[in-house]
Short mmCIF file of C-alpha atoms and ligand atoms in Angstrom, two decimals:
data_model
loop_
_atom_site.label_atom_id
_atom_site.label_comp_id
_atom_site.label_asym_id
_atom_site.label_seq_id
_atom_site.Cartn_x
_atom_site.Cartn_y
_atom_site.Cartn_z
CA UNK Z 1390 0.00 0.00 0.00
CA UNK Z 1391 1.22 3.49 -0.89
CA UNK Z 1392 0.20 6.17 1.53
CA UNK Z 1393 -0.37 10.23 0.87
CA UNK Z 1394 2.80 11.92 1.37
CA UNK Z 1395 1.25 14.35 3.78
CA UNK Z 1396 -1.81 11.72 5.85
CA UNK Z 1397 -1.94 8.68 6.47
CA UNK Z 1398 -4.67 8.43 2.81
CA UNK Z 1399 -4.05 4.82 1.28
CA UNK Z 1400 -3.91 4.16 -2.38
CA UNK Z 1401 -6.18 1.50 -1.89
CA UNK Z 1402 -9.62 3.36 -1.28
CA UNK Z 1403 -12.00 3.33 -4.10
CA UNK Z 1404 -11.33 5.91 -6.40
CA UNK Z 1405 -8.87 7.71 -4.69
CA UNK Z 1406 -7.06 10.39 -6.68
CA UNK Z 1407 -3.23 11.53 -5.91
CA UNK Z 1408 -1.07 14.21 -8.18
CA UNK Z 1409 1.64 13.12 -9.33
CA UNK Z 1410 3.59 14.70 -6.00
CA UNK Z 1411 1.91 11.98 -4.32
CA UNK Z 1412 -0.42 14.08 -2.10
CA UNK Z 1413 -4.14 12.62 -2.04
CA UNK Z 1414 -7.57 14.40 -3.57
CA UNK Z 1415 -8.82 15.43 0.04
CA UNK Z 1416 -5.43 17.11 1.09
CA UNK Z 1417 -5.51 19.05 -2.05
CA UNK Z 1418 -8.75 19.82 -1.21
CA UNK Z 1419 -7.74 21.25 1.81
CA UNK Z 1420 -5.06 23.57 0.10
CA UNK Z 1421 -7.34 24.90 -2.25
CA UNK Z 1422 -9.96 25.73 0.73
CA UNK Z 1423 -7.34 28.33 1.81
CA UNK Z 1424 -7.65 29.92 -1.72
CA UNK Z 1425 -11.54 30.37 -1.91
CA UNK Z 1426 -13.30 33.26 -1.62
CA UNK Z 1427 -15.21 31.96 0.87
CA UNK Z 1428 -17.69 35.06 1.44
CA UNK Z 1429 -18.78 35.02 -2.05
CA UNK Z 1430 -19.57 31.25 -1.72
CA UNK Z 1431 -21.58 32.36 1.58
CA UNK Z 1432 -23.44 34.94 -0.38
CA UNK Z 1433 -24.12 32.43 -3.16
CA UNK Z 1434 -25.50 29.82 -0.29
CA UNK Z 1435 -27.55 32.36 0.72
CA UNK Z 1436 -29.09 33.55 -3.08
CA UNK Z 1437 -29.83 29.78 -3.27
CA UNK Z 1438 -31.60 30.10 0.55
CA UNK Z 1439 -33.81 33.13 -0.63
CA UNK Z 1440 -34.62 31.44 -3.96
CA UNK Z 1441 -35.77 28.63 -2.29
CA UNK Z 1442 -38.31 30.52 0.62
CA UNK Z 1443 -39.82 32.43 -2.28
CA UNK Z 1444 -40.54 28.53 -4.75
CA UNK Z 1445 -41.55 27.42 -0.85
CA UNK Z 1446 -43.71 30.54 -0.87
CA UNK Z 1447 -45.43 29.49 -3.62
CA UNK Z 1448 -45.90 26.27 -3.41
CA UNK Z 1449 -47.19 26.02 -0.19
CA UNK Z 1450 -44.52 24.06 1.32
CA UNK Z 1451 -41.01 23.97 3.28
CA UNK Z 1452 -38.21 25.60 2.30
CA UNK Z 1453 -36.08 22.49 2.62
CA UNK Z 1454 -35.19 18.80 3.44
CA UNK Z 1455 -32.34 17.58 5.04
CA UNK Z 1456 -31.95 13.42 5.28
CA UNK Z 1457 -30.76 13.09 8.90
CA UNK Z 1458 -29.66 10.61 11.11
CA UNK Z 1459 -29.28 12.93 14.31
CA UNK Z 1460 -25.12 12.62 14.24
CA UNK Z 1461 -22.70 15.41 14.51
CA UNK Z 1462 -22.78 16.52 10.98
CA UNK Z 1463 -26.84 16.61 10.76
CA UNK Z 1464 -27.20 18.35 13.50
CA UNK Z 1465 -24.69 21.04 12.73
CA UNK Z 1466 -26.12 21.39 9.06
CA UNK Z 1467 -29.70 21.14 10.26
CA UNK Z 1468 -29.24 23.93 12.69
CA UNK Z 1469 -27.04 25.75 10.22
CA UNK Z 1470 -29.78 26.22 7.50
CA UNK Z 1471 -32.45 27.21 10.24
CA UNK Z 1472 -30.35 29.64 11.77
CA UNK Z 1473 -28.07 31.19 9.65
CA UNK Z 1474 -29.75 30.82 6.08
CA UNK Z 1475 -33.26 31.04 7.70
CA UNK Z 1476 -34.86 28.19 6.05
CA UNK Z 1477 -38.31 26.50 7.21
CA UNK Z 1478 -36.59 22.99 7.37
CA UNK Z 1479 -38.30 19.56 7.18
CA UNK Z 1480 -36.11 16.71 8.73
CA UNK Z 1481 -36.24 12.83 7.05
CA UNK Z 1482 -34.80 10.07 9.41
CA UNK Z 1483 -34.22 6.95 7.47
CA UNK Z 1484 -33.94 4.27 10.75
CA UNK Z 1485 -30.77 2.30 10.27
CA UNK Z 1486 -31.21 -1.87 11.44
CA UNK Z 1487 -29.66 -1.91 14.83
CA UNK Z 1488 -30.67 1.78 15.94
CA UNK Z 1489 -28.81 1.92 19.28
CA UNK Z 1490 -30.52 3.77 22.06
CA UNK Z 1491 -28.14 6.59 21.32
CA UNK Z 1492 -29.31 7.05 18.00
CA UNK Z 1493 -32.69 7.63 19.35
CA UNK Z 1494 -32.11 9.82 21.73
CA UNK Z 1495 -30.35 11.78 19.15
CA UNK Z 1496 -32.90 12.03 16.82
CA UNK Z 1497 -35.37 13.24 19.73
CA UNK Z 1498 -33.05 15.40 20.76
CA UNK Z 1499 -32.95 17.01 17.15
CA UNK Z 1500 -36.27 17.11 17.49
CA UNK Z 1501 -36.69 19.24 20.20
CA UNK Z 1502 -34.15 21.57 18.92
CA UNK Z 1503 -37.52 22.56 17.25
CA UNK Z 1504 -37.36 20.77 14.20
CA UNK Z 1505 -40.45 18.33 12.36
CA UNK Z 1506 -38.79 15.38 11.48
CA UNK Z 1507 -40.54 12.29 9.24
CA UNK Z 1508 -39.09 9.03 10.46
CA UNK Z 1509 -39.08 6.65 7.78
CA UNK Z 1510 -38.91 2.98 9.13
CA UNK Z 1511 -38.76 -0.04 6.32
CA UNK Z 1512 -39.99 -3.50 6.84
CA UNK Z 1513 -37.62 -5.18 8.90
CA UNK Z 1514 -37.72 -8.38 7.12
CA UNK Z 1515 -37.19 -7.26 3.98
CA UNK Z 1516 -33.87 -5.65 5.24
CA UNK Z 1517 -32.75 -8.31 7.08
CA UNK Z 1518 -32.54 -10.25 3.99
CA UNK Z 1519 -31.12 -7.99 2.28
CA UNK Z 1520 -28.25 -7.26 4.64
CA UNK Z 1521 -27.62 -11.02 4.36
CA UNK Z 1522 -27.72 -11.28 0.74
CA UNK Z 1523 -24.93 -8.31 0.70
CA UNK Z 1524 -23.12 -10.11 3.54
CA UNK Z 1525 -22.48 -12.95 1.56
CA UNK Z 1526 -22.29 -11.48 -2.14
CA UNK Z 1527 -21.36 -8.08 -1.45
CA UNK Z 1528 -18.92 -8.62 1.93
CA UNK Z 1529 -20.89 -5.55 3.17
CA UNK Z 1530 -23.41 -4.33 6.01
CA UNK Z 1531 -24.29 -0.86 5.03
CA UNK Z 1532 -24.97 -0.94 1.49
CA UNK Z 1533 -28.58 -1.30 2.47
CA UNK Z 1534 -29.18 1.49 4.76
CA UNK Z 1535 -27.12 3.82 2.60
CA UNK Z 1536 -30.17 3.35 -0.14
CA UNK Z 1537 -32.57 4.50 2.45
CA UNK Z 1538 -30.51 6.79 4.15
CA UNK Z 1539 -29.66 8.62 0.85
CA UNK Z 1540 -32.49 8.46 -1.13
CA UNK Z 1541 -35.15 9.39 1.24
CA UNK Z 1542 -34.66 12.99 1.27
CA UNK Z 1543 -35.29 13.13 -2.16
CA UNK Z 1544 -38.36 10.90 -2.38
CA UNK Z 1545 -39.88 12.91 0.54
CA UNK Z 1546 -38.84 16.13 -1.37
CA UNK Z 1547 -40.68 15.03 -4.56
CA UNK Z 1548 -43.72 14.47 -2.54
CA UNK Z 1549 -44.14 17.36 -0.59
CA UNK Z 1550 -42.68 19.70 -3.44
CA UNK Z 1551 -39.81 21.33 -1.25
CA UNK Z 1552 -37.46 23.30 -3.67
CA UNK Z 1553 -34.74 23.10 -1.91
CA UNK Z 1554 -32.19 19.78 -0.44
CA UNK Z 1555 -29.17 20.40 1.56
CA UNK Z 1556 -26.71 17.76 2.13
CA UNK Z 1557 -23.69 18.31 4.78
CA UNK Z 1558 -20.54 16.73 3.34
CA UNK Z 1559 -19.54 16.08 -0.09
CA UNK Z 1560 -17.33 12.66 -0.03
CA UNK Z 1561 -15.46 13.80 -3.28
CA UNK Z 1562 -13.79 16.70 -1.00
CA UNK Z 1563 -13.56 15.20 1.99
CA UNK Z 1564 -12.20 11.83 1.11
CA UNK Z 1565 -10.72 12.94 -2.18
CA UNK Z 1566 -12.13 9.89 -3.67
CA UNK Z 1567 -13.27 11.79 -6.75
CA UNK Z 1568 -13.13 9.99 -9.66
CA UNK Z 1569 -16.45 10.12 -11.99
CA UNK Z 1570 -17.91 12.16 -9.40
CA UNK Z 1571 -18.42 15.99 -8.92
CA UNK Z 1572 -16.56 18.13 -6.28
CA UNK Z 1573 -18.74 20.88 -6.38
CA UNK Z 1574 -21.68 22.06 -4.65
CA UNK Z 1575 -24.66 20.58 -6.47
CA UNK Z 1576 -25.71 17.27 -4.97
CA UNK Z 1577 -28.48 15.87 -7.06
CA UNK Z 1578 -26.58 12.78 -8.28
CA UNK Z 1579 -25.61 11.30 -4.55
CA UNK Z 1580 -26.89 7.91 -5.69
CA UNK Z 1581 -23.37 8.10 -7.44
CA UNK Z 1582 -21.39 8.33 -4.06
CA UNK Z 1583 -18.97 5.21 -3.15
CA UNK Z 1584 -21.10 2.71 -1.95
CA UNK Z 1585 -24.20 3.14 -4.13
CA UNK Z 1586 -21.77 3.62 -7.11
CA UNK Z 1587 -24.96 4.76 -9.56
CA UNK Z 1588 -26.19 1.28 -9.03
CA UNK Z 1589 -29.60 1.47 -8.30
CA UNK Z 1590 -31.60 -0.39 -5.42
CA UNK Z 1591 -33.69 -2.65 -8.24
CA UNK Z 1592 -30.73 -3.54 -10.07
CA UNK Z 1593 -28.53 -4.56 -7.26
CA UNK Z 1594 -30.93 -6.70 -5.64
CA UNK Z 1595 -32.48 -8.19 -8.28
CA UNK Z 1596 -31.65 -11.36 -7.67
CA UNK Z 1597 -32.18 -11.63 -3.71
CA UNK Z 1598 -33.95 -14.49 -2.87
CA UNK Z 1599 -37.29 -13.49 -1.17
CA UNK Z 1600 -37.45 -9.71 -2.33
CA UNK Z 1601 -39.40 -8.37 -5.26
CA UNK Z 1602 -39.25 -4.79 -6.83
CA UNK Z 1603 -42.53 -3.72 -4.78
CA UNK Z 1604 -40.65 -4.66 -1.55
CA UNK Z 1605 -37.99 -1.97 -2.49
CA UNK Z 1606 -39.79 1.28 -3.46
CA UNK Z 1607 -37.96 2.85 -0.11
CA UNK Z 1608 -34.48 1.77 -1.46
CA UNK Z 1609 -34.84 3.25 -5.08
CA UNK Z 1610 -33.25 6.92 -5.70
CA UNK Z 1611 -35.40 8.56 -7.67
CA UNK Z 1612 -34.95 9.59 -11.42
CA UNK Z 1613 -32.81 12.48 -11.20
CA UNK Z 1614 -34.93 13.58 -14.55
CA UNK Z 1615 -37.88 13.86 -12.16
CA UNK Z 1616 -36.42 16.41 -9.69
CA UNK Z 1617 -35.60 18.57 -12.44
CA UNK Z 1618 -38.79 18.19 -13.45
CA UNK Z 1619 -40.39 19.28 -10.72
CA UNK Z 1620 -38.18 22.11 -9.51
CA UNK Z 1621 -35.73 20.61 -7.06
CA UNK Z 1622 -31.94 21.22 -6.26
CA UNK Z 1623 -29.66 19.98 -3.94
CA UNK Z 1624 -26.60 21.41 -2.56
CA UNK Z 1625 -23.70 20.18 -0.26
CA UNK Z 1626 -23.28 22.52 2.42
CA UNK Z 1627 -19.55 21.71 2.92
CA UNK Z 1628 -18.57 23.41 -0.57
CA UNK Z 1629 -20.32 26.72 0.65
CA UNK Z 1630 -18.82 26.98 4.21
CA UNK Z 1631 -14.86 27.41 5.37
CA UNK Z 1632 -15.90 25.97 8.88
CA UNK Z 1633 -16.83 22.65 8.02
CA UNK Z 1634 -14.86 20.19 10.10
CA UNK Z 1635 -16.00 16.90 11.72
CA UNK Z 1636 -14.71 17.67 15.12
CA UNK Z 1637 -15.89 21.41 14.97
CA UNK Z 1638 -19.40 19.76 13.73
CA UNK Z 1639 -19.02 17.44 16.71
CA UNK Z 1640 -17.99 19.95 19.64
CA UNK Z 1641 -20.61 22.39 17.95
CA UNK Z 1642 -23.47 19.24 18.39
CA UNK Z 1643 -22.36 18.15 21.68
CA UNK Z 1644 -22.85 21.63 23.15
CA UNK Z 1645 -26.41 21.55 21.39
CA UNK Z 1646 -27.33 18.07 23.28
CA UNK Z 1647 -25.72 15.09 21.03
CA UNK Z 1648 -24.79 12.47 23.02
CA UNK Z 1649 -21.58 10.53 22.19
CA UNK Z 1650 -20.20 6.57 22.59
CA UNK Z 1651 -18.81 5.52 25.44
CA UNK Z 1652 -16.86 2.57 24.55
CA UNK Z 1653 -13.75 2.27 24.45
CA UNK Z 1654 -11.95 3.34 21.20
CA UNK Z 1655 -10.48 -0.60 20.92
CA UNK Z 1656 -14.42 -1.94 20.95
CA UNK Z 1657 -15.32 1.08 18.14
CA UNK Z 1658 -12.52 0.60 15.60
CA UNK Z 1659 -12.02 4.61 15.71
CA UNK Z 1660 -10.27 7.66 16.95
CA UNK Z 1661 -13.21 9.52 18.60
CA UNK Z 1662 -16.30 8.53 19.78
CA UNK Z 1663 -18.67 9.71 17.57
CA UNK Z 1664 -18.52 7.42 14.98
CA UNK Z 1665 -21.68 5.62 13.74
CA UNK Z 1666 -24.00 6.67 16.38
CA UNK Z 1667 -26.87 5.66 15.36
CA UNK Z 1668 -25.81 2.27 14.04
CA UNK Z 1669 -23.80 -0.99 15.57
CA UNK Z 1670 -24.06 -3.05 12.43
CA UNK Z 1671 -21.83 0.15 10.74
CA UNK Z 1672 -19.00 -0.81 13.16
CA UNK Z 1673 -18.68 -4.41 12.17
CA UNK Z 1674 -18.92 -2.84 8.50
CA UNK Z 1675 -16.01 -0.80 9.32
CA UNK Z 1676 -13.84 -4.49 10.34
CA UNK Z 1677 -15.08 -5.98 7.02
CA UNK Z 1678 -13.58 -2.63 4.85
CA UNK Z 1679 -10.43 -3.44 6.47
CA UNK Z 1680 -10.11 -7.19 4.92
CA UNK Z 1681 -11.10 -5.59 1.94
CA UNK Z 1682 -8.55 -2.67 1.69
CA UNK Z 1683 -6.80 -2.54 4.37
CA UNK Z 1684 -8.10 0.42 6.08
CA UNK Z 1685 -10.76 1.47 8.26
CA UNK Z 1686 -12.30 4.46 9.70
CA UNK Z 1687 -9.58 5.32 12.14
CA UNK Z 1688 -7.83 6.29 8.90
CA UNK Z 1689 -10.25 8.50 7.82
CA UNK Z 1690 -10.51 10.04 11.49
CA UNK Z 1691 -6.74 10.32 11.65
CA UNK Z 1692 -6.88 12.20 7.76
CA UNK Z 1693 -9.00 14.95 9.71
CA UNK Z 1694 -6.96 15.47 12.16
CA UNK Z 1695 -3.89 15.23 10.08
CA UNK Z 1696 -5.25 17.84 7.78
CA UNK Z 1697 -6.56 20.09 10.60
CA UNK Z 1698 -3.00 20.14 11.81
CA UNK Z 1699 -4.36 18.43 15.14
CA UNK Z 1700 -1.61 15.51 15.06
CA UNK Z 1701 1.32 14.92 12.99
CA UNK Z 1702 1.15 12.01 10.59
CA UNK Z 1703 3.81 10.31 12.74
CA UNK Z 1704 0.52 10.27 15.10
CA UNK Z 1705 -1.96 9.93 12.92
CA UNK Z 1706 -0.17 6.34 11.51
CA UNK Z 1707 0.42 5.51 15.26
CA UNK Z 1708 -3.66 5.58 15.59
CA UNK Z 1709 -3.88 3.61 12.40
CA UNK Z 1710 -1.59 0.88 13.90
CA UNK Z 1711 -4.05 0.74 16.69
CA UNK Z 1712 -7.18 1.38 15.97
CA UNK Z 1713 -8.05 -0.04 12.58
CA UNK Z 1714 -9.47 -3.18 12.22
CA UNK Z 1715 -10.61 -3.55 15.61
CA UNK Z 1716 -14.19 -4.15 16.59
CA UNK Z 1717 -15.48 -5.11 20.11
CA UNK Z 1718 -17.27 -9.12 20.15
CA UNK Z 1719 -20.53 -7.89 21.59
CA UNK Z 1720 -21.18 -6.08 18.30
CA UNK Z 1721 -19.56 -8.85 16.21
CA UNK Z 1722 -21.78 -11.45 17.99
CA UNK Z 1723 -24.91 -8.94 17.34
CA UNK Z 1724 -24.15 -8.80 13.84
CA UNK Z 1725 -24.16 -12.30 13.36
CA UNK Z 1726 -27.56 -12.93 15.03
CA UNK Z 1727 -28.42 -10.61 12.96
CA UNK Z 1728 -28.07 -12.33 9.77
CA UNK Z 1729 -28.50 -16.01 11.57
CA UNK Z 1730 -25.00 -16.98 11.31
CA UNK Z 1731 -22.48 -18.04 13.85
CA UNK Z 1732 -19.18 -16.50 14.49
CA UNK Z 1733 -17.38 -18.84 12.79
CA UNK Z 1734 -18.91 -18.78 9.95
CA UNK Z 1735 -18.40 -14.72 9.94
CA UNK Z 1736 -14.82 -14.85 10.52
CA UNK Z 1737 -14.79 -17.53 7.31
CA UNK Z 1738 -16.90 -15.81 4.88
CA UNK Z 1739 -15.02 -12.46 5.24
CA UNK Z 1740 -11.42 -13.76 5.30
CA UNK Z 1741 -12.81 -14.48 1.59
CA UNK Z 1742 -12.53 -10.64 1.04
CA UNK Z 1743 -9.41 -10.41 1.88
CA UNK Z 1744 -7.64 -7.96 -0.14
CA UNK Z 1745 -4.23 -8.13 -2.41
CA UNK Z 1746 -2.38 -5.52 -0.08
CA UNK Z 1747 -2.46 -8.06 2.51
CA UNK Z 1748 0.62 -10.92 2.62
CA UNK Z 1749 0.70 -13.88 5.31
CA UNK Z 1750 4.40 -14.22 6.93
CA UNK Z 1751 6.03 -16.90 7.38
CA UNK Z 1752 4.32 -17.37 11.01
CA UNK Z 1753 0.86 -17.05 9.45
CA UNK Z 1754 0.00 -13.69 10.46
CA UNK Z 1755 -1.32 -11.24 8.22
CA UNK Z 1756 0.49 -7.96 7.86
CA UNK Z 1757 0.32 -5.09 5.19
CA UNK Z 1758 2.61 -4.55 2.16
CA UNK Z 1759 3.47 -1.08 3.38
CA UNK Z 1760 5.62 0.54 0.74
ZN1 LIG G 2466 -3.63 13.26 1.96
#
């Protein structure tokens, strides 16, 4: 694996992009940050704000609608439209499977930050087979709630007419994984993000046993055609504002009632604790990524940090070292009830995802290539 000369960014995430100095899409991203004018993105935010209260005006309807899931970036951006762009918000909750009692309380506590929220709950046996089928075809636990997560803002802006969708972070910034996706500010095409990779919900699980096409309405993004249609944008907040930052978003959150984990970092897998919040099954995801590519989210935490000159990368690879690929039993064990398997058979079916950048020594351990 070949690593960002200035994080800890492997070569080995999905669509990554590095210059030829070596220096990944998201730290180049961070340089050109310091060369935006970022008042005159502000002011441009805020033309798209007041366009959107006057369609909302007319139509009889919100100004906006933000997909939620009551985390640390939701919250800030939620509170950030209402408050500084002045926008009547409507909040949409797709539940994740596992909701931990965290999550809940987080979305109530959004809640009574004075928002309306539509929570959006899908039959629960229809995604448990799913999650299996993507399990064992797809070595992957999310894939699923990403679909609901990602497309229900926009189905529940369709209905109701709302003009106007604001998403929080662009992944083609802050990852720098930007290949055959766009690092600006519109956000219409999110169905095109890493995970869902433009595949849509009826394609992909065409062919899992016990689900139809009626049973996946929920999971579908809708035509992007159709939003045009009917008079909808979408815009990612993080290309309008200099202060995004997932620990500023976080401290900002936690002073506005977000409640954090309180594992230990070992058990999440992660450098802070507010990772995943709303969902256990995400952490386990997080172990399975690592077979695959030999990384997992304390990289992407350490990144941040690295990039917000918090730690040095000397630190940020020390976190790496200890952090990735761990996951605590009790959520490995939950998983696997879950999906009505036993641990065993877990620990079998994903060492079949192993990826290429790993190499067995002569002990049998696994280790990196590390260039
Ligand atoms: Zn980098």
């Amino acid at each position: 694996m070949k690593y960002c000369k200035k994080c800890v960014q492997p070569d080995t995430r999905p669509r990554i992009y590095f210059n030829e100095d070596g220096v990944c899409g998201a730290c180049l991203w961070k340089e050109e940050k310091k060369t935006i004018d970022w008042e005159a993105r502000r002011q441009e935010l805020q033309g798209i704000a007041d366009w959107a209260k006057k369609e909302a005006k007319k139509r009889g309807t919100y100004d906006c609608v933000l997909g939620v899931s009551g985390g640390k970036d939701t919250t800030f951006t939620s509170l950030y439209a209402r408050d500084r762009l002045g926008l009547n918000c409507l909040l949409v909750n797709a539940w994740p499977e596992q909701m931990t009692e965290i999550g809940r309380y987080n979305i109530e506590n959004l809640c009574k930050l004075g928002f309306d929220i539509i929570n959006i709950k899908t039959n629960p046996r229809v995604m448990r087979k799913i999650i299996r089928d993507d399990f064992f075809k797809r070595g992957n636990l999310n894939i699923s709630t990403e679909y609901t997560i990602w497309s229900s803002a926009y189905r529940v802006a369709m209905e109701h007419k709302v003009p106007l969708i604001i998403q929080g972070e662009n992944e083609a910034l802050t990852l720098g994984a930007s290949e055959g996706q766009t690092r600006d500010g519109e956000a219409t095409q999110v169905y095109k993000n890493n995970t869902l990779s433009g595949v849509n919900a009826f394609q992909r699980y065409a062919d899992c046993e016990g689900v139809s096409r009626k049973d996946l309405f929920l999971y579908n993004f809708p035509d992007p055609g159709l939003l045009d249609r009917i008079g909808i944008r979408a815009y990612y907040l993080e290309f309008y504002i200099n202060e995004w930052d997932q620990v500023g978003n976080a401290e900002f959150s936690i002073k506005h009632g977000l409640k954090i984990r309180e594992d230990d970092l070992s058990e999440l897998g992660s450098v802070q604790k507010f990772c995943a919040l709303d969902s256990d099954l995400w952490l386990v995801n997080q172990l399975i990524k690592y077979y695959k590519l030999g990384f997992g989210y304390a990289t992407d935490e350490a990144c941040y940090e690295i990039r917000e000159g918090r730690i040095t990368r000397e630190e940020g690879f020390e976190l790496v070292r200890k952090y990735d690929g761990k996951c605590g039993e009790k959520y490995i064990k939950k998983a696997c009830d879950y999906i009505g398997i036993t641990t065993d058979i877990f620990w079998r079916e994903i060492e079949k995802w192993r990826g290429p950048m790993w190499r067995r020594d002569s002990g049998g351990s696994w280790t990196l290539k590390n260039d």
